[in-house]
Coordinates of C-alpha atoms and ligand atoms in Angstrom, one line a residue:
X1 CA 7.7 -3.0 -101.0
X2 CA 8.5 0.6 -102.0
X3 CA 8.6 3.6 -99.7
X4 CA 5.4 5.6 -99.8
X5 CA 5.8 9.0 -101.5
X6 CA 6.3 12.0 -99.1
X7 CA 3.4 14.3 -98.6
X8 CA 3.0 17.3 -100.9
X9 CA 1.8 20.7 -99.5
X10 CA -1.9 21.4 -99.1
X11 CA -3.3 22.6 -102.5
X12 CA -0.5 21.1 -104.5
X13 CA -2.0 20.5 -108.0
X14 CA -1.6 17.2 -109.8
X15 CA -2.5 17.2 -113.5
X16 CA -1.9 15.8 -116.9
X17 CA -0.8 17.6 -120.1
X18 CA -1.6 17.2 -123.8
X19 CA -1.4 19.4 -126.9
X20 CA -3.9 20.0 -129.7
X21 CA -2.1 18.7 -132.7
X22 CA -0.9 15.7 -130.8
X23 CA -4.4 14.4 -129.9
X24 CA -7.3 16.2 -131.6
X25 CA -7.4 14.9 -135.2
X26 CA -10.4 16.4 -137.0
X27 CA -8.1 18.6 -139.0
X28 CA -10.7 19.7 -141.5
X29 CA -13.6 20.2 -139.2
X30 CA -15.5 23.3 -138.2
X31 CA -13.5 25.6 -140.4
X32 CA -10.1 24.7 -139.0
X33 CA -7.3 26.1 -141.3
X34 CA -4.0 24.3 -142.0
X35 CA -1.1 24.7 -139.6
X36 CA 2.6 24.3 -140.1
X37 CA 2.3 20.8 -138.6
X38 CA -0.2 19.7 -141.2
X39 CA 2.2 20.8 -143.9
X40 CA 5.3 19.3 -142.3
X41 CA 3.7 15.9 -141.4
X42 CA 2.4 15.6 -145.0
X43 CA 5.8 16.3 -146.5
X44 CA 7.5 12.9 -147.3
X45 CA 10.4 12.0 -145.1
X46 CA 9.6 14.5 -142.3
X47 CA 8.0 12.2 -139.7
X48 CA 8.7 8.6 -138.9
X49 CA 6.6 6.3 -141.1
X50 CA 4.9 9.4 -142.6
X51 CA 2.6 9.6 -139.6
X52 CA 0.4 12.7 -139.3
X53 CA -2.0 14.2 -136.8
X54 CA -5.0 13.9 -139.2
X55 CA -6.8 11.5 -136.8
X56 CA -4.4 11.3 -133.8
X57 CA -6.4 10.2 -130.8
X58 CA -9.6 11.7 -132.3
X59 CA -9.9 13.6 -129.1
X60 CA -12.0 16.2 -130.9
X61 CA -14.8 13.7 -131.0
X62 CA -14.0 11.7 -128.0
X63 CA -13.1 14.4 -125.5
X64 CA -16.0 13.3 -123.2
X65 CA -14.4 9.9 -122.7
X66 CA -11.0 11.6 -122.1
X67 CA -12.5 14.0 -119.5
X68 CA -14.0 11.0 -117.8
X69 CA -10.5 9.4 -117.7
X70 CA -9.1 12.5 -116.1
X71 CA -11.9 12.6 -113.5
X72 CA -11.4 9.0 -112.7
X73 CA -7.7 9.6 -112.3
X74 CA -8.6 12.3 -109.8
X75 CA -6.4 15.1 -111.1
X76 CA -7.1 18.6 -110.0
X77 CA -6.2 20.2 -113.4
X78 CA -5.8 19.4 -117.1
X79 CA -3.3 21.2 -119.3
X80 CA -4.4 21.2 -123.0
X81 CA -3.6 23.5 -125.8
X82 CA -5.9 25.5 -128.1
X83 CA -5.3 25.1 -131.8
X84 CA -4.8 28.6 -133.2
X85 CA -5.9 27.5 -136.7
X86 CA -9.3 26.5 -135.3
X87 CA -9.8 30.0 -133.8
X88 CA -8.3 32.0 -136.7
X89 CA -8.0 29.7 -139.7
X90 CA -5.6 32.1 -141.4
X91 CA -4.0 33.5 -138.3
X92 CA -5.8 36.8 -138.3
X93 CA -9.2 38.4 -138.4
X94 CA -12.4 37.6 -136.5
X95 CA -12.5 34.3 -134.7
X96 CA -14.2 31.2 -136.0
X97 CA -17.1 30.6 -133.6
X98 CA -17.4 26.9 -134.4
X99 CA -13.7 26.3 -133.7
X100 CA -13.9 28.1 -130.4
X101 CA -17.1 26.1 -129.6
X102 CA -15.0 23.0 -129.2
X103 CA -13.0 24.5 -126.4
X104 CA -16.1 25.9 -124.9
X105 CA -17.5 22.4 -124.6
X106 CA -14.3 21.0 -123.3
X107 CA -14.0 23.6 -120.6
X108 CA -17.5 23.0 -119.5
X109 CA -17.0 19.3 -119.3
X110 CA -13.9 19.8 -117.2
X111 CA -15.6 22.2 -114.8
X112 CA -18.5 19.9 -114.4
X113 CA -16.1 17.3 -113.1
X114 CA -14.3 19.8 -110.8
X115 CA -11.1 19.8 -113.0
X116 CA -9.3 23.1 -113.4
X117 CA -8.8 23.9 -117.1
X118 CA -5.3 25.1 -117.9
X119 CA -5.1 26.0 -121.6
X120 CA -1.9 26.7 -123.4
X121 CA -2.5 29.2 -126.2
X122 CA 0.3 28.1 -128.5
X123 CA 1.9 24.6 -128.7
X124 CA 3.7 24.9 -132.0
X125 CA 0.7 24.7 -134.5
X126 CA 1.1 28.1 -136.2
X127 CA -1.5 28.8 -138.9
X128 CA 0.2 28.0 -142.2
X129 CA -0.9 31.4 -143.6
X130 CA 1.3 33.1 -141.0
X131 CA 4.2 30.9 -141.9
X132 CA 3.8 31.9 -145.5
X133 CA 4.4 35.5 -144.4
X134 CA 7.6 34.5 -142.5
X135 CA 6.3 32.8 -139.4
X136 CA 8.2 33.5 -136.2
X137 CA 10.9 35.2 -138.2
X138 CA 8.4 38.0 -138.9
X139 CA 7.8 40.4 -136.0
X140 CA 4.1 40.8 -137.0
X141 CA 3.5 37.2 -135.8
X142 CA 3.9 38.4 -132.2
X143 CA 1.1 40.9 -132.7
X144 CA -1.0 38.2 -134.2
X145 CA -0.5 36.0 -131.1
X146 CA -1.6 38.9 -128.9
X147 CA -4.7 39.4 -131.0
X148 CA -5.5 35.7 -131.0
X149 CA -5.1 35.6 -127.2
X150 CA -7.7 38.4 -126.9
X151 CA -10.2 36.4 -129.0
X152 CA -9.8 33.2 -126.9
X153 CA -10.0 35.1 -123.6
X154 CA -13.2 36.9 -124.7
X155 CA -14.9 33.5 -125.3
X156 CA -13.5 31.4 -122.4
X157 CA -12.3 34.0 -119.9
X158 CA -15.5 33.9 -117.9
X159 CA -14.7 30.3 -116.9
X160 CA -10.9 29.9 -117.5
X161 CA -8.9 31.7 -114.9
X162 CA -5.4 30.2 -115.4
X163 CA -3.5 30.4 -118.7
X164 CA -0.2 29.4 -120.3
X165 CA 0.9 31.6 -123.2
X166 CA 3.5 29.5 -125.1
X167 CA 4.9 26.0 -124.8
X168 CA 8.7 25.7 -124.9
X169 CA 9.7 28.5 -127.2
X170 CA 13.2 27.1 -127.1
X171 CA 12.2 23.8 -128.7
X172 CA 10.1 25.5 -131.3
X173 CA 13.1 27.8 -132.2
X174 CA 15.7 25.0 -132.1
X175 CA 13.9 22.1 -133.7
X176 CA 11.5 24.2 -135.9
X177 CA 13.8 26.9 -137.2
X178 CA 17.4 26.0 -136.4
X179 CA 17.7 22.3 -137.0
X180 CA 14.6 21.7 -139.1
X181 CA 13.5 18.5 -137.4
X182 CA 10.1 20.0 -136.5
X183 CA 7.7 22.2 -138.4
X184 CA 8.2 24.5 -140.2
X185 CA 11.4 22.6 -141.0
X186 CA 13.8 25.4 -141.4
X187 CA 17.6 24.8 -140.9
X188 CA 18.8 28.3 -140.1
X189 CA 21.1 27.5 -137.2
X190 CA 22.1 30.7 -135.4
X191 CA 20.0 32.8 -137.8
X192 CA 17.0 31.3 -136.1
X193 CA 17.6 33.6 -133.1
X194 CA 14.9 36.2 -134.0
X195 CA 12.4 33.4 -133.5
X196 CA 13.2 33.6 -129.8
X197 CA 12.6 37.3 -129.6
X198 CA 9.4 37.3 -131.6
X199 CA 7.9 34.5 -129.6
X200 CA 8.8 36.2 -126.3
X201 CA 7.3 39.5 -127.6
X202 CA 4.1 37.5 -128.5
X203 CA 4.1 36.1 -125.0
X204 CA 4.2 39.5 -123.5
X205 CA 1.4 40.8 -125.7
X206 CA -0.6 37.7 -124.9
X207 CA -0.1 38.2 -121.1
X208 CA -1.5 41.7 -121.5
X209 CA -4.5 40.6 -123.5
X210 CA -5.3 37.8 -121.0
X211 CA -5.0 40.2 -118.1
X212 CA -7.2 42.7 -119.8
X213 CA -9.8 39.9 -120.0
X214 CA -9.5 39.3 -116.2
X215 CA -7.1 36.3 -116.1
X216 CA -6.0 35.5 -112.5
X217 CA -2.9 33.4 -113.2
X218 CA -0.8 33.6 -116.3
X219 CA 2.4 31.7 -117.0
X220 CA 4.9 30.9 -119.7
X221 CA 6.0 27.3 -120.0
X222 CA 9.7 26.8 -120.7
X223 CA 11.7 23.7 -121.4
X224 CA 14.5 23.9 -118.9
X225 CA 17.5 21.6 -118.6
X226 CA 20.4 21.5 -116.1
X227 CA 23.5 21.9 -118.2
X228 CA 26.5 19.8 -117.3
X229 CA 30.0 20.6 -118.5
X230 CA 32.0 17.9 -120.2
X231 CA 35.7 18.6 -119.8
X232 CA 37.6 21.3 -118.0
X233 CA 36.4 24.4 -120.0
X234 CA 33.1 25.6 -118.5
X235 CA 32.5 28.1 -121.4
X236 CA 30.6 25.8 -123.9
X237 CA 28.2 24.7 -121.1
X238 CA 27.6 28.4 -120.1
X239 CA 26.9 29.3 -123.7
X240 CA 24.5 26.4 -124.1
X241 CA 22.8 27.4 -120.9
X242 CA 22.4 30.9 -122.4
X243 CA 20.7 29.5 -125.5
X244 CA 18.5 26.9 -123.9
X245 CA 17.5 28.4 -120.5
X246 CA 18.5 32.0 -120.0
X247 CA 17.4 33.2 -123.4
X248 CA 13.8 32.4 -122.4
X249 CA 13.9 33.0 -118.6
X250 CA 16.0 36.2 -118.3
X251 CA 14.0 38.6 -120.4
X252 CA 10.7 37.4 -118.8
X253 CA 12.0 37.5 -115.2
X254 CA 14.7 40.1 -115.3
X255 CA 13.9 42.2 -118.4
X256 CA 17.2 41.6 -120.2
X257 CA 18.8 39.1 -122.5
X258 CA 21.9 37.1 -121.3
X259 CA 25.1 39.0 -122.1
X260 CA 26.3 36.4 -124.5
X261 CA 23.3 36.8 -126.8
X262 CA 22.3 40.5 -126.3
X263 CA 24.4 41.8 -129.2
X264 CA 23.2 39.2 -131.6
X265 CA 19.5 40.0 -130.8
X266 CA 20.0 43.8 -130.9
X267 CA 18.9 44.2 -134.5
X268 CA 15.4 42.8 -133.8
X269 CA 14.8 44.2 -130.3
X270 CA 12.9 47.5 -130.6
X271 CA 12.5 50.1 -127.8
X272 CA 10.0 48.9 -125.3
X273 CA 10.1 45.3 -126.3
X274 CA 11.8 44.1 -123.1
X275 CA 9.3 45.9 -121.0
X276 CA 6.5 44.1 -122.8
X277 CA 8.2 40.8 -122.4
X278 CA 8.7 41.4 -118.7
X279 CA 5.0 42.0 -118.1
X280 CA 4.7 40.2 -114.8
X281 CA 3.6 36.6 -114.8
X282 CA 2.2 34.8 -111.9
X283 CA 4.0 31.5 -112.2
X284 CA 6.6 29.8 -114.4
X285 CA 5.8 26.6 -116.1
X286 CA 8.8 24.2 -116.3
X287 CA 9.0 21.2 -118.5
X288 CA 11.7 18.8 -117.5
X289 CA 12.9 15.7 -119.3
X290 CA 16.7 15.4 -118.8
X291 CA 20.0 17.2 -118.2
X292 CA 22.2 18.2 -121.1
X293 CA 25.9 17.4 -121.3
X294 CA 27.9 20.0 -123.2
X295 CA 31.5 20.1 -124.4
X296 CA 33.6 22.2 -126.7
X297 CA 32.7 22.2 -130.4
X298 CA 35.3 21.3 -133.1
X299 CA 36.9 24.5 -134.4
X300 CA 35.0 24.5 -137.7
X301 CA 31.6 23.6 -136.2
X302 CA 28.7 25.8 -137.0
X303 CA 27.5 26.1 -133.3
X304 CA 29.7 27.1 -130.3
X305 CA 28.9 24.0 -128.3
X306 CA 28.6 20.2 -128.8
X307 CA 25.9 18.1 -127.1
X308 CA 27.2 14.8 -125.9
X309 CA 25.5 11.6 -124.7
X310 CA 25.0 11.2 -121.0
X311 CA 26.3 7.7 -120.0
X312 CA 25.6 5.7 -116.9
X313 CA 21.8 6.2 -116.5
X314 CA 18.9 4.2 -117.7
X315 CA 17.3 5.5 -120.8
X316 CA 13.8 5.9 -122.0
X317 CA 12.6 4.4 -125.3
X318 CA 13.6 7.8 -126.9
X319 CA 17.1 7.2 -125.6
X320 CA 16.8 10.1 -123.1
X321 CA 18.7 9.5 -119.8
X322 CA 16.6 9.1 -116.7
X323 CA 18.0 11.6 -114.2
X324 CA 15.4 12.5 -111.5
X325 CA 17.9 14.4 -109.3
X326 CA 18.4 16.7 -112.4
X327 CA 14.9 18.0 -111.6
X328 CA 15.9 19.0 -108.1
X329 CA 19.1 20.5 -109.4
X330 CA 17.1 22.5 -112.0
X331 CA 14.6 23.8 -109.5
X332 CA 17.1 24.8 -106.8
X333 CA 19.2 26.3 -109.6
X334 CA 16.3 28.5 -110.8
X335 CA 15.8 29.7 -107.3
X336 CA 19.5 30.5 -106.9
X337 CA 19.7 32.3 -110.3
X338 CA 16.6 34.4 -110.0
X339 CA 16.0 34.7 -106.3
X340 CA 12.9 36.9 -105.6
X341 CA 12.4 37.4 -109.3
X342 CA 11.3 33.7 -109.6
X343 CA 7.6 33.3 -109.3
X344 CA 6.0 30.1 -108.1
X345 CA 6.8 27.2 -110.4
X346 CA 4.6 24.5 -111.8
X347 CA 6.1 21.4 -113.5
X348 CA 3.9 21.6 -116.6
X349 CA 5.4 18.5 -118.2
X350 CA 7.4 15.5 -117.1
X351 CA 7.2 11.9 -118.2
X352 CA 8.8 9.2 -120.3
X353 CA 8.2 7.3 -123.5
X354 CA 8.0 3.6 -123.8
X355 CA 7.4 1.4 -126.9
X356 CA 4.4 -0.8 -127.5
X357 CA 4.3 -3.8 -125.2
X358 CA 6.7 -2.5 -122.6
X359 CA 6.0 -3.4 -118.9
X360 CA 4.7 -0.2 -117.3
X361 CA 6.8 -0.6 -114.2
X362 CA 9.3 1.7 -116.1
X363 CA 6.9 4.6 -116.1
X364 CA 5.8 4.1 -112.5
X365 CA 9.5 4.1 -111.4
X366 CA 10.1 7.2 -113.5
X367 CA 7.2 9.2 -112.1
X368 CA 7.8 8.0 -108.6
X369 CA 11.5 9.2 -108.7
X370 CA 10.6 12.5 -110.3
X371 CA 7.9 13.3 -107.8
X372 CA 10.4 12.6 -105.0
X373 CA 12.8 15.0 -106.8
X374 CA 10.1 17.7 -106.8
X375 CA 9.5 17.1 -103.2
X376 CA 13.2 17.5 -102.4
X377 CA 13.2 20.9 -104.2
X378 CA 10.1 22.0 -102.1
X379 CA 11.9 20.8 -98.9
X380 CA 14.9 22.9 -100.1
X381 CA 12.6 26.0 -100.2
X382 CA 11.5 26.2 -103.8
X383 CA 7.9 27.2 -104.2
X384 CA 6.6 24.4 -106.5
X385 CA 2.8 24.4 -106.8
X386 CA 2.0 21.5 -109.1
X387 CA 3.1 18.6 -111.2
X388 CA 1.7 17.7 -114.6
X389 CA 2.4 14.3 -116.3
X390 CA 3.2 14.3 -120.0
X391 CA 0.9 12.8 -121.1
X392 CA -2.6 11.6 -120.5
X393 CA -2.7 9.6 -123.7
X394 CA -0.3 8.0 -126.1
X395 CA -0.2 10.6 -129.0
X396 CA 1.4 12.0 -132.1
X397 CA 5.0 12.5 -130.9
X398 CA 6.0 15.0 -133.5
X399 CA 8.8 13.8 -135.8
X400 CA 8.6 10.4 -134.1
X401 CA 5.0 9.9 -135.1
X402 CA 3.1 7.3 -133.0
X403 CA 6.2 5.3 -132.1
X404 CA 7.0 6.9 -128.8
X405 CA 4.3 6.3 -126.2
X406 CA 4.1 8.8 -123.3
X407 CA 0.6 8.0 -122.1
X408 CA -0.8 7.1 -118.7
X409 CA -3.4 5.7 -121.0
X410 CA -2.6 3.4 -123.9
X411 CA -4.2 4.2 -127.2
X412 CA -4.7 1.5 -129.9
X413 CA -4.3 3.7 -133.0
X414 CA -6.2 1.2 -135.2
X415 CA -9.4 1.3 -133.0
X416 CA -8.7 4.4 -130.9
X417 CA -9.6 2.4 -127.9
X418 CA -8.2 3.8 -124.6
X419 CA -6.8 1.5 -121.9
X420 CA -5.4 2.9 -118.7
X421 CA -1.9 1.6 -118.0
X422 CA -0.6 0.4 -114.6
X423 CA 1.0 3.9 -114.1
X424 CA -2.5 5.4 -114.4
X425 CA -3.8 3.3 -111.5
X426 CA -0.6 4.0 -109.6
X427 CA -0.9 7.8 -110.0
X428 CA -4.6 7.5 -109.0
X429 CA -3.7 6.0 -105.7
X430 CA -0.9 8.5 -105.2
X431 CA -3.3 11.4 -105.8
X432 CA -6.0 9.7 -103.7
X433 CA -3.7 9.5 -100.7
Ligands
LIG501 C1 15.8 16.7 -125.6 C2 15.0 16.9 -124.3 C3 13.9 17.9 -124.5 C4 13.0 17.4 -125.7 C5 11.8 18.3 -125.9 C6 14.9 16.4 -126.7 O1 15.6 16.4 -127.9 O2 16.8 15.8 -125.4 O3 15.8 17.5 -123.3 O4 13.1 18.0 -123.4 O5 13.8 17.3 -126.8 O6 11.0 17.7 -126.9
LIG502 C1 6.6 18.9 -125.7 C2 5.6 17.8 -126.0 C3 6.3 16.6 -126.3 C4 7.2 16.1 -125.2 C5 7.9 14.8 -125.4 C6 7.8 18.5 -125.0 O1 8.9 19.0 -125.6 O2 6.0 20.0 -125.1 O3 4.8 18.3 -127.0 O4 5.5 15.5 -126.7 O5 8.1 17.1 -124.9 O6 8.9 15.0 -126.4

């Protein structure tokens, strides 16, 4: 018999998260243009087994069934992302009414079931036409994001009150532009830094566009990791913390870049940019998966830190260490670092992958332990307002294709049949009580 979970504050929001390219499929329908993920996934050798998001979970056609699964689970909110290339197939110009129509129907279906829609404007699927002009290395992409935000808000803003601008700009910069393991597959290492600034500038412009359309609650979702130092020298860990966490939190919450990176960013930061980036947000979205252990790099290494494996914890199918107390550490650390500048926090993603056929006890234990870790942070005084599981469905796990399964609901990718897992039933009883 396990201990029942502690009670969460009144109004605490439970939800699930997904992202457009990972679940929708229907990549050629209703005028959708190609995104960098279509290009990348169709490039031989980029994804495991050559998997693509062409069909994915076919959510575009089956969203009614998926909304029914959410309703039955009892979640108060659903975080999904809007595919920019459905709204503006080439990344600029007037919006595509048919593409927006899909989100219109999805939002209505959610509201009918009493589920709060929480769309993310950008979860990595840049219109390919913008990448052809430089992508996030090009300052103009920030302005394009602001323009896109305005179009989406004009269509959905009468019913959607809460918004997320970007998902994990750090992962997009690092994997997409520094290491080349995600779309657009560029391996620029430290030369990828302008991608951080341009995404943040786009975030600020998007916040302004959403506010102008009457948004009530706007947030940015960052991937945050507690950074642990390996060895006696704390410097490499501090440097990594600057790159992964502070680069994306400091300018938004404090209006400045961390000292260590300010000089490197100087050439791309124009007068007024930091004020735009600091446009107040109402909440910070935090995605947490695991801490990061950092040691000193070899003298001739291209990066000023070295990431090391964390030993002594169970690992997910991905090989990521399971460290629930890292989430408490992260949340109390954010509070200690930012004090009054930290707005309320939502955990906008947390979850684990398993492989086909694994007993679902692993996911239940994972979620149980991380919910306790969130509760401990609340008890320590951090204002955490909600928790979203990644993910509702097994889906296209980027470079790993369909091999890593994060779903509360199993998807058979041959038949697209959905089957709730034990963790789905478990979470339903947690929410119900
Ligand atoms: C990292 C995780 C991170 C994830 C995001 C992984 O490579 O180990 O910390 O949350 O990428 O996709
Ligand atoms: C991303 C998701 C991804 C998950 C697991 C996060 O970095 O936002 O799209 O599926 O981690 O890797």
